[in-house]
Short mmCIF file of the C-alpha atoms (twelve columns), coordinates in Angstrom:
data_MODEL
# 
_entry.id   MODEL 
# 
loop_
_atom_site.group_PDB 
_atom_site.id 
_atom_site.type_symbol 
_atom_site.label_atom_id 
_atom_site.label_alt_id 
_atom_site.label_comp_id 
_atom_site.label_asym_id 
_atom_site.label_seq_id 
_atom_site.Cartn_x 
_atom_site.Cartn_y 
_atom_site.Cartn_z 
_atom_site.pdbx_PDB_model_num 
ATOM 1   C CA . MET A 1   -8.551 6.987   -12.622 1 
ATOM 2   C CA . GLY A 2   -8.994 6.801   -8.837  1 
ATOM 3   C CA . THR A 3   -8.614 9.408   -6.154  1 
ATOM 4   C CA . PHE A 4   -5.208 11.010  -5.739  1 
ATOM 5   C CA . LEU A 5   -3.969 10.369  -2.250  1 
ATOM 6   C CA . THR A 6   -2.136 12.642  0.110   1 
ATOM 7   C CA . ARG A 7   0.366  11.843  2.850   1 
ATOM 8   C CA . ASP A 8   -2.018 11.396  5.800   1 
ATOM 9   C CA . PRO A 9   -4.410 8.870   4.228   1 
ATOM 10  C CA . ILE A 10  -1.454 6.807   2.991   1 
ATOM 11  C CA . LEU A 11  0.331  6.792   6.361   1 
ATOM 12  C CA . GLY A 12  -2.949 6.130   8.190   1 
ATOM 13  C CA . ALA A 13  -4.081 3.257   5.976   1 
ATOM 14  C CA . GLU A 14  -4.417 -0.181  7.570   1 
ATOM 15  C CA . ASP A 15  -2.767 -1.972  4.662   1 
ATOM 16  C CA . LEU A 16  -1.198 -5.057  6.227   1 
ATOM 17  C CA . GLY A 17  -3.378 -8.023  5.424   1 
ATOM 18  C CA . THR A 18  -3.786 -11.023 7.686   1 
ATOM 19  C CA . GLU A 19  -5.118 -14.467 7.014   1 
ATOM 20  C CA . ILE A 20  -5.826 -17.470 9.206   1 
ATOM 21  C CA . VAL A 21  -4.114 -20.614 7.948   1 
ATOM 22  C CA . ASP A 22  -5.176 -24.071 9.063   1 
ATOM 23  C CA . VAL A 23  -2.131 -26.168 9.928   1 
ATOM 24  C CA . ALA A 24  -3.485 -29.607 10.773  1 
ATOM 25  C CA . GLU A 25  0.061  -30.913 11.290  1 
ATOM 26  C CA . TRP A 26  0.433  -28.503 14.215  1 
ATOM 27  C CA . GLY A 27  -3.054 -29.148 15.598  1 
ATOM 28  C CA . GLY A 28  -4.729 -25.832 14.802  1 
ATOM 29  C CA . SER A 29  -4.497 -22.548 12.947  1 
ATOM 30  C CA . VAL A 30  -2.140 -19.584 12.876  1 
ATOM 31  C CA . THR A 31  -2.662 -15.960 11.936  1 
ATOM 32  C CA . VAL A 32  -0.301 -14.878 9.186   1 
ATOM 33  C CA . ARG A 33  0.421  -11.213 8.465   1 
ATOM 34  C CA . GLY A 34  2.185  -9.678  5.516   1 
ATOM 35  C CA . MET A 35  5.427  -7.827  6.194   1 
ATOM 36  C CA . THR A 36  5.859  -4.077  6.117   1 
ATOM 37  C CA . GLY A 37  8.267  -2.647  3.560   1 
ATOM 38  C CA . LYS A 38  10.916 -2.307  6.279   1 
ATOM 39  C CA . GLU A 39  10.369 -5.899  7.450   1 
ATOM 40  C CA . ARG A 40  10.601 -7.196  3.901   1 
ATOM 41  C CA . ASP A 41  13.894 -5.375  3.356   1 
ATOM 42  C CA . ALA A 42  15.229 -6.918  6.585   1 
ATOM 43  C CA . PHE A 43  14.044 -10.363 5.484   1 
ATOM 44  C CA . GLU A 44  15.730 -10.008 2.101   1 
ATOM 45  C CA . ALA A 45  18.923 -8.826  3.817   1 
ATOM 46  C CA . SER A 46  18.753 -11.888 6.099   1 
ATOM 47  C CA . ILE A 47  19.212 -14.228 3.158   1 
ATOM 48  C CA . LEU A 48  22.502 -12.584 2.238   1 
ATOM 49  C CA . GLU A 49  25.714 -13.120 4.145   1 
ATOM 50  C CA . ARG A 50  29.127 -11.545 3.958   1 
ATOM 51  C CA . ARG A 51  32.011 -13.747 2.873   1 
ATOM 52  C CA . GLY A 52  35.133 -11.662 2.972   1 
ATOM 53  C CA . LYS A 53  34.345 -8.524  1.002   1 
ATOM 54  C CA . ARG A 54  31.472 -10.121 -0.930  1 
ATOM 55  C CA . MET A 55  27.798 -10.584 -0.161  1 
ATOM 56  C CA . VAL A 56  26.532 -14.005 -1.222  1 
ATOM 57  C CA . PRO A 57  23.069 -15.564 -1.074  1 
ATOM 58  C CA . ASN A 58  22.224 -17.990 1.692   1 
ATOM 59  C CA . THR A 59  18.733 -19.291 1.002   1 
ATOM 60  C CA . ALA A 60  19.033 -22.185 3.440   1 
ATOM 61  C CA . ASN A 61  15.837 -22.438 5.496   1 
ATOM 62  C CA . VAL A 62  14.363 -19.414 3.696   1 
ATOM 63  C CA . ARG A 63  10.766 -20.642 4.051   1 
ATOM 64  C CA . ALA A 64  11.042 -21.057 7.821   1 
ATOM 65  C CA . LYS A 65  12.721 -17.636 8.078   1 
ATOM 66  C CA . LEU A 66  9.695  -16.028 6.442   1 
ATOM 67  C CA . VAL A 67  7.204  -18.060 8.492   1 
ATOM 68  C CA . ALA A 68  8.963  -16.974 11.706  1 
ATOM 69  C CA . ARG A 69  8.535  -13.329 10.724  1 
ATOM 70  C CA . CYS A 70  4.855  -13.533 9.758   1 
ATOM 71  C CA . CYS A 71  3.019  -15.722 12.332  1 
ATOM 72  C CA . LEU A 72  1.141  -13.783 15.013  1 
ATOM 73  C CA . ASP A 73  -0.558 -14.638 18.286  1 
ATOM 74  C CA . GLU A 74  -4.090 -13.490 19.201  1 
ATOM 75  C CA . ASN A 75  -2.701 -10.076 20.301  1 
ATOM 76  C CA . GLY A 76  -0.930 -9.431  17.003  1 
ATOM 77  C CA . THR A 77  2.515  -10.154 18.454  1 
ATOM 78  C CA . ARG A 78  4.988  -12.330 16.585  1 
ATOM 79  C CA . LEU A 79  4.878  -15.960 17.705  1 
ATOM 80  C CA . PHE A 80  8.516  -16.562 16.803  1 
ATOM 81  C CA . THR A 81  11.800 -14.716 16.875  1 
ATOM 82  C CA . ASP A 82  14.195 -14.756 13.946  1 
ATOM 83  C CA . ALA A 83  16.279 -17.246 15.935  1 
ATOM 84  C CA . ASP A 84  13.314 -19.664 16.002  1 
ATOM 85  C CA . ALA A 85  13.589 -20.153 12.226  1 
ATOM 86  C CA . GLU A 86  16.112 -22.946 12.704  1 
ATOM 87  C CA . ALA A 87  13.699 -24.953 14.897  1 
ATOM 88  C CA . LEU A 88  10.782 -24.189 12.548  1 
ATOM 89  C CA . GLY A 89  12.822 -25.572 9.675   1 
ATOM 90  C CA . ALA A 90  12.712 -28.960 11.388  1 
ATOM 91  C CA . LYS A 91  8.886  -29.031 11.295  1 
ATOM 92  C CA . SER A 92  6.703  -30.504 8.546   1 
ATOM 93  C CA . GLY A 93  7.697  -29.250 5.119   1 
ATOM 94  C CA . ALA A 94  4.054  -29.319 4.034   1 
ATOM 95  C CA . ALA A 95  3.007  -27.181 7.007   1 
ATOM 96  C CA . ILE A 96  5.843  -24.699 6.538   1 
ATOM 97  C CA . ASP A 97  5.096  -24.458 2.821   1 
ATOM 98  C CA . ARG A 98  1.385  -23.786 3.430   1 
ATOM 99  C CA . VAL A 99  2.139  -20.925 5.829   1 
ATOM 100 C CA . TYR A 100 4.999  -19.642 3.656   1 
ATOM 101 C CA . GLU A 101 2.778  -19.349 0.576   1 
ATOM 102 C CA . VAL A 102 0.294  -17.157 2.459   1 
ATOM 103 C CA . ALA A 103 3.032  -15.072 4.114   1 
ATOM 104 C CA . ALA A 104 4.750  -14.489 0.777   1 
ATOM 105 C CA . ARG A 105 1.498  -13.554 -0.963  1 
ATOM 106 C CA . LEU A 106 0.460  -11.136 1.809   1 
ATOM 107 C CA . SER A 107 3.944  -9.587  1.667   1 
ATOM 108 C CA . GLY A 108 3.756  -9.111  -2.101  1 
ATOM 109 C CA . MET A 109 6.602  -11.551 -2.586  1 
ATOM 110 C CA . THR A 110 7.012  -14.304 -5.161  1 
ATOM 111 C CA . ASP A 111 9.555  -17.090 -5.603  1 
ATOM 112 C CA . GLU A 112 10.812 -15.033 -8.550  1 
ATOM 113 C CA . ASP A 113 11.690 -12.206 -6.125  1 
ATOM 114 C CA . ILE A 114 13.964 -14.542 -4.171  1 
ATOM 115 C CA . ASP A 115 15.408 -15.986 -7.390  1 
ATOM 116 C CA . GLU A 116 16.149 -12.427 -8.533  1 
ATOM 117 C CA . LEU A 117 18.029 -11.680 -5.310  1 
ATOM 118 C CA . VAL A 118 20.127 -14.817 -5.702  1 
ATOM 119 C CA . GLU A 119 20.791 -14.311 -9.437  1 
ATOM 120 C CA . GLY A 120 22.362 -10.938 -8.760  1 
ATOM 121 C CA . PHE A 121 25.228 -12.712 -7.013  1 
ATOM 122 C CA . GLY A 122 26.019 -15.464 -9.525  1 
ATOM 123 C CA . ASP A 123 27.740 -18.655 -8.416  1 
ATOM 124 C CA . PRO A 124 29.254 -17.908 -5.006  1 
ATOM 125 C CA . THR A 125 31.758 -20.763 -5.257  1 
ATOM 126 C CA . SER A 126 33.349 -19.904 -8.603  1 
ATOM 127 C CA . ALA A 127 35.015 -16.620 -7.621  1 
ATOM 128 C CA . ASP A 128 35.966 -17.777 -4.133  1 
ATOM 129 C CA . SER A 129 37.684 -20.944 -5.313  1 
ATOM 130 C CA . SER A 130 39.736 -19.230 -8.010  1 
ATOM 131 C CA . SER A 131 40.861 -16.191 -6.044  1 
ATOM 132 C CA . SER A 132 41.513 -17.504 -2.557  1 
ATOM 133 C CA . SER A 133 44.140 -19.771 -1.212  1 
ATOM 134 C CA . PRO A 134 43.313 -22.750 0.997   1 
ATOM 135 C CA . ARG A 135 42.934 -21.973 4.664   1 
ATOM 136 C CA . SER A 136 45.077 -23.712 7.189   1 
# 
């Protein structure tokens, strides 16, 4: 068994990994950093949306949303805002996927994690269509 840690070493640990990813489609490389726990919670919340009183999954453009949150410039500042995810989604799927895979891995996230989030909400159209009247 390893050393038992105390508060200060844990809070002082540099535990966010980075990796340089070659993106030939964009003409160079980007630095990708894993998300903090707080950032990951915000990301997961961003793929849910409120419809009436219910929260339903919205995984549209999910790869670009993660890429936008994890690409850094040479100073360690995010390259993109959350709003840039829409424009990123229009870029090469192969390039986005390559960066996404690294960002997800560094953030401790798998495709199963996203599937699990979505599964908790079932089919968003079945309950809405049976319980609501048509809008005018």
